[in-house]
Amino acid sequence: IMISQASSEHSICFVIQSKDIPAAREALDMEFAPELAVNKIDKIEVKSNLAIIAAVGDNMAGHPGISGKLFKAIGENSINIIAIAQGSSERNVSLVVHEVDAVKAVNVIHSAFYLSHRVSHVFIIGAGNIGSTLLEQMRGELDELFMKHGLLIRVCGIATLERMVIDDQGIDLDNWQSTLSESTQPVNLDVLLQQIKELKLQNSILVDVTASDDVAGRYVDFLNAGIHIVTPNKRANTMRQEFYNKLKLLTQDHRLHYLYETTVGAGLPLISTIQDLVQSGDDILQIEGIFSGTLGYIFSALSPQNKFSDIVRRAYENGFTEPDPRDDLSGTDVARKILILAREIGLQMELEDVQVEPLLPESLAAGSLEEFWRNLPALDAEFEEKRAAAETQGRLLRYMASLKNGRCQVGITAVLREHVLSRADGADNIIRITTKRYFDNPMTVQGPGAGREVTAGGIFANIINLSFHLP
Amino acid sequence: IMISQASSEHSICFVIQSKDIPAAREALDMEFAPELAVNKIDKIEVKSNLAIIAAVGDNMAGHPGISGKLFKAIGENSINIIAIAQGSSERNVSLVVHEVDAVKAVNVIHSAFYLSHRVSHVFIIGAGNIGSTLLEQMRGELDELFMKHGLLIRVCGIATLERMVIDDQGIDLDNWQSTLSESTQPVNLDVLLQQIKELKLQNSILVDVTASDDVAGRYVDFLNAGIHIVTPNKRANTMRQEFYNKLKLLTQDHRLHYLYETTVGAGLPLISTIQDLVQSGDDILQIEGIFSGTLGYIFSALSPQNKFSDIVRRAYENGFTEPDPRDDLSGTDVARKILILAREIGLQMELEDVQVEPLLPESLAAGSLEEFWRNLPALDAEFEEKRAAAETQGRLLRYMASLKNGRCQVGITAVLREHVLSRADGADNIIRITTKRYFDNPMTVQGPGAGREVTAGGIFANIINLSFHLP
């Protein structure tokens, strides 16, 4: 039914129906007995359980690119091709594949030729506040993205600390909670990675919505498996410089994308803007800003009537702080953010190279949460004193991070009332970028730098942009 | 040397050396004489001037994707494949192509397999202020982009009003001016398009750095030819809605990219941010801002000491305005920008639907430039009166554009001193975006929204981002 002998090959192959195998084998053995005897022919081999897939069409003749599309689709879906034949009539390209791959191969070819949409497959780790908001946003928008932009995004996996669910046909987002809660599959990153690999789906994207070191530490393995990564998790980019460099190198070598816009300023356009400036040859001279909504809120509320400890307590009670407010007050989170930006502009440095002025004395940083709340008012007088001193100079206290001359600093600063950073209202982030091109008038971005809706929206935007650009 | 018979084909083809053609022909004619006589075989056809290209390697066996890469590279470079054979040993894929395509095919396959870099080819129309700054920035950065990110961007064409130069090997950016000035090729968009098509280069990008209606009107033809577009030219997006919709549809159908970040706010991250918000399901409730550096400068300089006409004159003398300052003062440029944003969020509207409050009375809008300068001081009293009236209410005059409830308005507004738009310093643009997610605290972006360095940088960033994501 099909014959193929590639040039320079010392073999010739042809495809026949299974029922004809014994007869063909006998005929060949007989015909080539002399050649086989003197080893002019090495062996006659029969491969079974194969299928021929033929793409047929008169218009294929003289149309470059058809076979490219065909073989690309087959290859990207990890289907092995055993033999190929296209005769010079150019009306038929035939492939031989394993029988088990036949249906998949036909589907893959169909979608390559008949559908103009792009497809990507998303695996989400973490379904807490932000993860579940992301899933809710996706539930509302995926249909519209498909209808309006021909973009088909499928959530094919959701994993939490306890369990995970994987479905290559896409999980129904109307009831992902129950689907997940019914799952009996415990979470194991090795198993998850292995399963994603085995699915061999086109355009797989890992979305890490945890704050976990463990998950971040495995990005290398996911990238090596050809999986793109989108994340708000600051951990990977603030681990050792060596690890960061490895991630960057892997994404380049494998032509993968690793997107983390929401690690700094949530949905505000910061990292992409800085990348654009750096790559187009601008020099970033200075970045300064308020990168913590919680600390922004606390410092903009300070006044003779509003004691530091009361404000912290109020922020805590309104859910603006971490469960342990010291996680915000330590300044480490801000330090991570400025480090991420520093590495983005090409500086090689570690988290401990960021100079952090702690907001709390050591006595308060340690100990139980109760002790912390009991001892916090002891700081009120000191903060009011600092605030008043700043005021007499027309200044306001802000917890600021800055990056200048290759150095990163985080701490309390008294800024002039006219200074751009004094404009931060409530929990706003405000970031000013001074560059060679934006010198006399720097670029300023202001807005909420945290919150489940804006953070999830930023992650979703990363997923959409990536999906738009994937093959 | 090679045999191929695709399944279901009623033909069989084999490849032999040219010198053997007469003998083979004779042998076949003789052997098949009976079948030919009764039309069991239609004809025996000889195709000449062909070449076999064989990709050979032991490791190809069992590696899905190799043929995909191979045929994709061939197809993308518009090389026609006449026959294919891959025997089941999977160590050799052979293609038959026209002899004239043989060298190109081998090169193409080499670069597909041996180089990990991405390649894109840029054709720039317009080499004025911004175009030449863009070329200067590219000259400085292309090497670094290649070294650091494996991104090979080649400028293969430059066209001005007078002449153009095209070179598929890339124009040397160290002396593009002299190369261009030596060119004797007159500019003709049809010829340019035809030449880009004929070059059949992978990932071609048209960069339109003109403000021309003619060029913008041809985007459809470029997209139809498979060419991506990057532009700061506001014209295409402010032509009839129908044309805009067609551009959007074409980019989707052909999976092309049409990027115009710099049409509003130059290098400030506005359009991409709005796209991110819209696509991820946020609702844009309001956009308000100062979109003209020139008008921003004029209004922030108004004071009892600074007369309107003097400020306009100073702006003109410092090169902050168009050659005819009335182009800035008419408000049309601002109207175009708010229309671009309105369409971005899905509104269907025409330029004349934007309500524009003109800055100049009709008497000044018409007539010669000299008359304009002579009559301009007549407006001073009126502007000072408006300014003073606003001041008594604690307000400042600003030339503002806003988009709300499906309507676009452009005109003079008296904003409160505390209002975010009062913060615009000098020629800054400042834009505030209020959305469902950014409701209590809207997102604000501020910085220079014009200028050759920042505009060229924004265009360059669009080119780089696009190139990073192309196959």
Coordinates of N, CA, C and O in Angstrom, one line a residue, chain B residues 327-414:
Chain B
D327 N -1.5 72.3 15.4 CA -1.7 70.8 15.3 C -1.9 70.3 16.8 O -2.6 69.3 17.0
D328 N -1.1 70.9 17.7 CA -1.2 70.5 19.1 C -2.5 71.1 19.7 O -3.2 70.4 20.5
L329 N -2.7 72.3 19.4 CA -3.8 73.1 20.1 C -5.2 72.6 19.6 O -6.2 72.9 20.3
S330 N -5.3 72.0 18.5 CA -6.6 71.6 18.0 C -7.3 70.5 18.8 O -8.5 70.4 18.8
G331 N -6.5 69.8 19.6 CA -7.0 68.7 20.4 C -7.3 67.4 19.6 O -7.6 66.4 20.2
T332 N -7.0 67.4 18.3 CA -7.3 66.2 17.5 C -6.4 65.1 17.9 O -6.7 63.9 18.0
D333 N -5.1 65.4 18.2 CA -4.1 64.4 18.6 C -4.6 63.7 19.9 O -4.5 62.5 20.0
V334 N -5.1 64.5 20.8 CA -5.6 63.9 22.1 C -6.8 63.1 21.8 O -7.0 62.0 22.4
A335 N -7.7 63.6 20.9 CA -8.9 62.8 20.6 C -8.5 61.4 20.0 O -9.2 60.4 20.3
R336 N -7.5 61.4 19.1 CA -7.1 60.1 18.5 C -6.6 59.2 19.7 O -7.0 58.0 19.6
K337 N -5.9 59.7 20.6 CA -5.4 58.8 21.7 C -6.5 58.2 22.5 O -6.5 57.0 22.8
I338 N -7.5 59.0 22.9 CA -8.6 58.5 23.7 C -9.4 57.5 22.9 O -9.9 56.5 23.4
L339 N -9.5 57.8 21.6 CA -10.3 56.9 20.7 C -9.6 55.5 20.7 O -10.2 54.4 20.7
I340 N -8.2 55.5 20.6 CA -7.5 54.3 20.5 C -7.8 53.5 21.8 O -8.0 52.3 21.8
L341 N -7.8 54.2 23.0 CA -8.0 53.4 24.2 C -9.5 53.0 24.3 O -9.8 51.9 24.7
A342 N -10.4 53.8 23.8 CA -11.8 53.4 23.8 C -12.0 52.1 23.0 O -12.7 51.2 23.4
R343 N -11.4 52.0 21.8 CA -11.6 50.8 21.0 C -10.9 49.7 21.6 O -11.3 48.5 21.5
E344 N -9.8 49.9 22.4 CA -9.1 48.9 23.0 C -10.0 48.2 24.1 O -9.8 47.0 24.3
I345 N -10.9 49.0 24.7 CA -11.8 48.3 25.7 C -13.1 47.8 25.0 O -14.0 47.4 25.7
G346 N -13.1 47.9 23.7 CA -14.2 47.2 23.0 C -15.3 48.1 22.5 O -16.3 47.7 22.0
L347 N -15.2 49.4 22.7 CA -16.2 50.3 22.2 C -16.1 50.5 20.7 O -15.0 50.5 20.2
Q348 N -17.2 50.5 20.1 CA -17.2 50.7 18.6 C -17.5 52.2 18.4 O -18.7 52.6 18.6
M349 N -16.6 53.0 18.0 CA -16.9 54.4 17.7 C -15.9 55.0 16.8 O -14.8 54.5 16.5
E350 N -16.3 56.2 16.2 CA -15.5 56.9 15.2 C -14.8 58.1 15.8 O -15.3 58.6 16.9
L351 N -13.8 58.6 15.1 CA -13.1 59.8 15.6 C -14.1 61.0 15.9 O -14.0 61.7 16.9
E352 N -15.1 61.1 15.0 CA -16.0 62.2 15.2 C -17.0 62.0 16.3 O -17.7 63.0 16.7
D353 N -17.0 60.8 16.9 CA -17.8 60.6 18.1 C -17.2 61.1 19.4 O -17.8 61.2 20.4
V354 N -15.9 61.5 19.3 CA -15.2 62.0 20.4 C -15.5 63.5 20.5 O -15.3 64.2 19.5
Q355 N -16.0 63.9 21.7 CA -16.4 65.3 21.9 C -15.2 66.1 22.2 O -14.6 66.0 23.3
V356 N -14.8 67.0 21.3 CA -13.6 67.8 21.5 C -13.9 69.2 21.7 O -14.6 69.9 20.9
E357 N -13.5 69.8 22.8 CA -13.6 71.2 23.0 C -12.3 71.9 22.5 O -11.2 71.7 23.0
P358 N -12.5 72.6 21.4 CA -11.3 73.2 20.8 C -10.7 74.3 21.7 O -11.4 75.0 22.4
L359 N -9.3 74.4 21.6 CA -8.6 75.3 22.4 C -8.6 76.7 21.8 O -8.5 77.7 22.4
L360 N -8.8 76.7 20.4 CA -8.7 78.0 19.7 C -10.0 78.3 19.1 O -10.7 77.4 18.6
P361 N -10.4 79.6 19.0 CA -11.6 79.9 18.3 C -11.4 79.7 16.8 O -10.2 79.7 16.3
E362 N -12.4 79.6 16.0 CA -12.3 79.3 14.6 C -11.4 80.4 13.9 O -10.7 80.0 13.0
S363 N -11.5 81.6 14.3 CA -10.8 82.7 13.7 C -9.3 82.4 13.7 O -8.5 82.7 12.8
L364 N -8.8 81.7 14.8 CA -7.4 81.5 14.9 C -7.0 80.1 14.3 O -5.9 79.9 13.9
A365 N -8.0 79.2 14.2 CA -7.7 77.9 13.7 C -7.4 77.9 12.2 O -6.5 77.1 11.7
A366 N -8.0 78.9 11.5 CA -7.7 79.0 10.1 C -6.6 80.0 9.8 O -6.1 80.6 10.8
G367 N -6.3 80.4 8.6 CA -5.4 81.4 8.3 C -3.9 81.0 8.4 O -3.6 79.8 8.7
S368 N -3.0 82.0 8.1 CA -1.6 81.7 8.1 C -1.0 81.6 9.5 O -1.6 82.0 10.4
L369 N 0.2 81.0 9.5 CA 0.9 80.9 10.8 C 1.2 82.3 11.4 O 1.1 82.5 12.6
E370 N 1.5 83.2 10.5 CA 1.8 84.6 10.9 C 0.6 85.2 11.6 O 0.7 85.8 12.6
E371 N -0.5 85.1 10.9 CA -1.8 85.6 11.5 C -2.0 85.0 12.9 O -2.5 85.7 13.8
F372 N -1.8 83.7 12.9 CA -2.0 83.0 14.2 C -1.2 83.6 15.3 O -1.7 84.0 16.4
W373 N 0.2 83.8 15.0 CA 1.0 84.4 16.1 C 0.6 85.8 16.4 O 0.6 86.2 17.6
R374 N 0.1 86.5 15.4 CA -0.3 87.9 15.6 C -1.5 88.0 16.5 O -1.7 88.8 17.4
N375 N -2.5 87.0 16.3 CA -3.8 87.1 17.0 C -3.8 86.4 18.3 O -4.7 86.5 19.1
L376 N -2.8 85.5 18.5 CA -2.8 84.7 19.7 C -2.9 85.5 21.0 O -3.7 85.1 21.9
P377 N -2.2 86.6 21.2 CA -2.3 87.3 22.5 C -3.7 87.8 22.8 O -4.0 88.0 24.0
A378 N -4.6 87.8 21.8 CA -6.0 88.2 22.1 C -6.7 87.2 23.0 O -7.7 87.6 23.6
L379 N -6.1 86.0 23.1 CA -6.7 85.0 24.0 C -6.3 85.1 25.4 O -6.8 84.5 26.3
D380 N -5.2 85.8 25.6 CA -4.5 85.8 26.9 C -5.5 86.2 28.1 O -5.5 85.5 29.1
A381 N -6.2 87.2 27.9 CA -7.1 87.7 29.0 C -8.1 86.6 29.3 O -8.4 86.3 30.5
E382 N -8.7 85.9 28.3 CA -9.7 84.9 28.6 C -9.1 83.7 29.4 O -9.7 83.2 30.3
F383 N -7.9 83.3 29.0 CA -7.2 82.2 29.7 C -6.9 82.6 31.1 O -7.1 81.8 32.0
E384 N -6.4 83.8 31.3 CA -6.1 84.3 32.7 C -7.3 84.3 33.5 O -7.3 83.9 34.7
E385 N -8.4 84.7 32.9 CA -9.7 84.8 33.7 C -10.2 83.4 34.1 O -10.5 83.2 35.3
K386 N -10.1 82.5 33.2 CA -10.5 81.1 33.5 C -9.6 80.5 34.6 O -10.0 79.9 35.5
R387 N -8.3 80.8 34.4 CA -7.3 80.3 35.4 C -7.6 80.8 36.8 O -7.6 80.1 37.8
A388 N -7.8 82.2 36.9 CA -8.0 82.8 38.1 C -9.3 82.3 38.8 O -9.4 82.1 40.0
A389 N -10.4 82.1 38.0 CA -11.6 81.6 38.5 C -11.5 80.2 39.0 O -12.0 79.9 40.1
A390 N -10.7 79.4 38.4 CA -10.4 78.1 38.9 C -9.6 78.1 40.2 O -10.0 77.4 41.1
E391 N -8.7 79.1 40.2 CA -7.8 79.2 41.4 C -8.6 79.5 42.7 O -8.4 78.9 43.7
T392 N -9.6 80.4 42.5 CA -10.4 80.7 43.7 C -11.2 79.5 44.2 O -11.6 79.5 45.4
Q393 N -11.4 78.5 43.4 CA -12.0 77.3 43.8 C -11.0 76.2 44.2 O -11.4 75.0 44.4
G394 N -9.7 76.6 44.3 CA -8.7 75.6 44.6 C -8.4 74.6 43.5 O -8.1 73.5 43.7
R395 N -8.7 75.1 42.3 CA -8.5 74.2 41.1 C -7.4 74.7 40.1 O -7.0 75.9 40.2
L396 N -7.0 73.8 39.3 CA -6.0 74.1 38.2 C -6.6 73.7 36.9 O -7.4 72.8 36.8
L397 N -6.3 74.5 35.9 CA -6.7 74.2 34.5 C -5.9 73.1 33.9 O -4.6 73.1 34.0
R398 N -6.5 72.1 33.3 CA -5.8 71.0 32.6 C -6.5 70.7 31.3 O -7.7 70.8 31.3
Y399 N -5.8 70.3 30.3 CA -6.4 69.9 29.0 C -6.5 68.3 29.2 O -5.5 67.6 29.0
M400 N -7.7 67.9 29.4 CA -7.9 66.5 29.8 C -8.7 65.7 28.8 O -9.6 66.3 28.1
A401 N -8.5 64.4 28.8 CA -9.3 63.5 28.0 C -9.9 62.5 28.9 O -9.2 62.1 29.9
S402 N -11.2 62.2 28.7 CA -11.7 61.2 29.6 C -12.6 60.2 28.8 O -13.2 60.6 27.7
L403 N -12.8 59.1 29.4 CA -13.6 58.0 28.7 C -14.4 57.4 29.9 O -13.9 56.9 30.9
K404 N -15.7 57.5 29.7 CA -16.6 57.1 30.8 C -18.0 56.8 30.2 O -18.4 57.5 29.4
N405 N -18.6 55.7 30.7 CA -20.0 55.4 30.2 C -20.1 55.4 28.7 O -21.0 55.8 28.2
G406 N -19.0 54.9 28.1 CA -19.1 54.7 26.6 C -18.9 56.0 25.9 O -19.1 56.1 24.7
R407 N -18.5 57.1 26.6 CA -18.4 58.4 25.9 C -17.0 58.9 26.1 O -16.4 58.8 27.2
C408 N -16.4 59.6 25.0 CA -15.1 60.2 25.1 C -15.2 61.7 25.0 O -15.8 62.2 24.1
Q409 N -14.5 62.4 26.0 CA -14.5 63.8 26.0 C -13.1 64.3 26.1 O -12.3 63.8 26.8
V410 N -12.9 65.4 25.4 CA -11.5 66.1 25.4 C -11.8 67.6 25.5 O -12.6 68.2 24.8
G411 N -11.1 68.2 26.5 CA -11.3 69.6 26.7 C -10.6 70.2 27.9 O -9.9 69.4 28.7
I412 N -10.8 71.5 28.2 CA -10.2 72.1 29.4 C -11.1 71.8 30.6 O -12.3 71.9 30.5
T413 N -10.4 71.4 31.6 CA -11.1 71.0 32.9 C -10.4 71.7 34.0 O -9.2 71.8 34.0
A414 N -11.2 72.2 35.0 CA -10.6 72.7 36.2 C -10.6 71.6 37.2 O -11.7 71.2 37.7

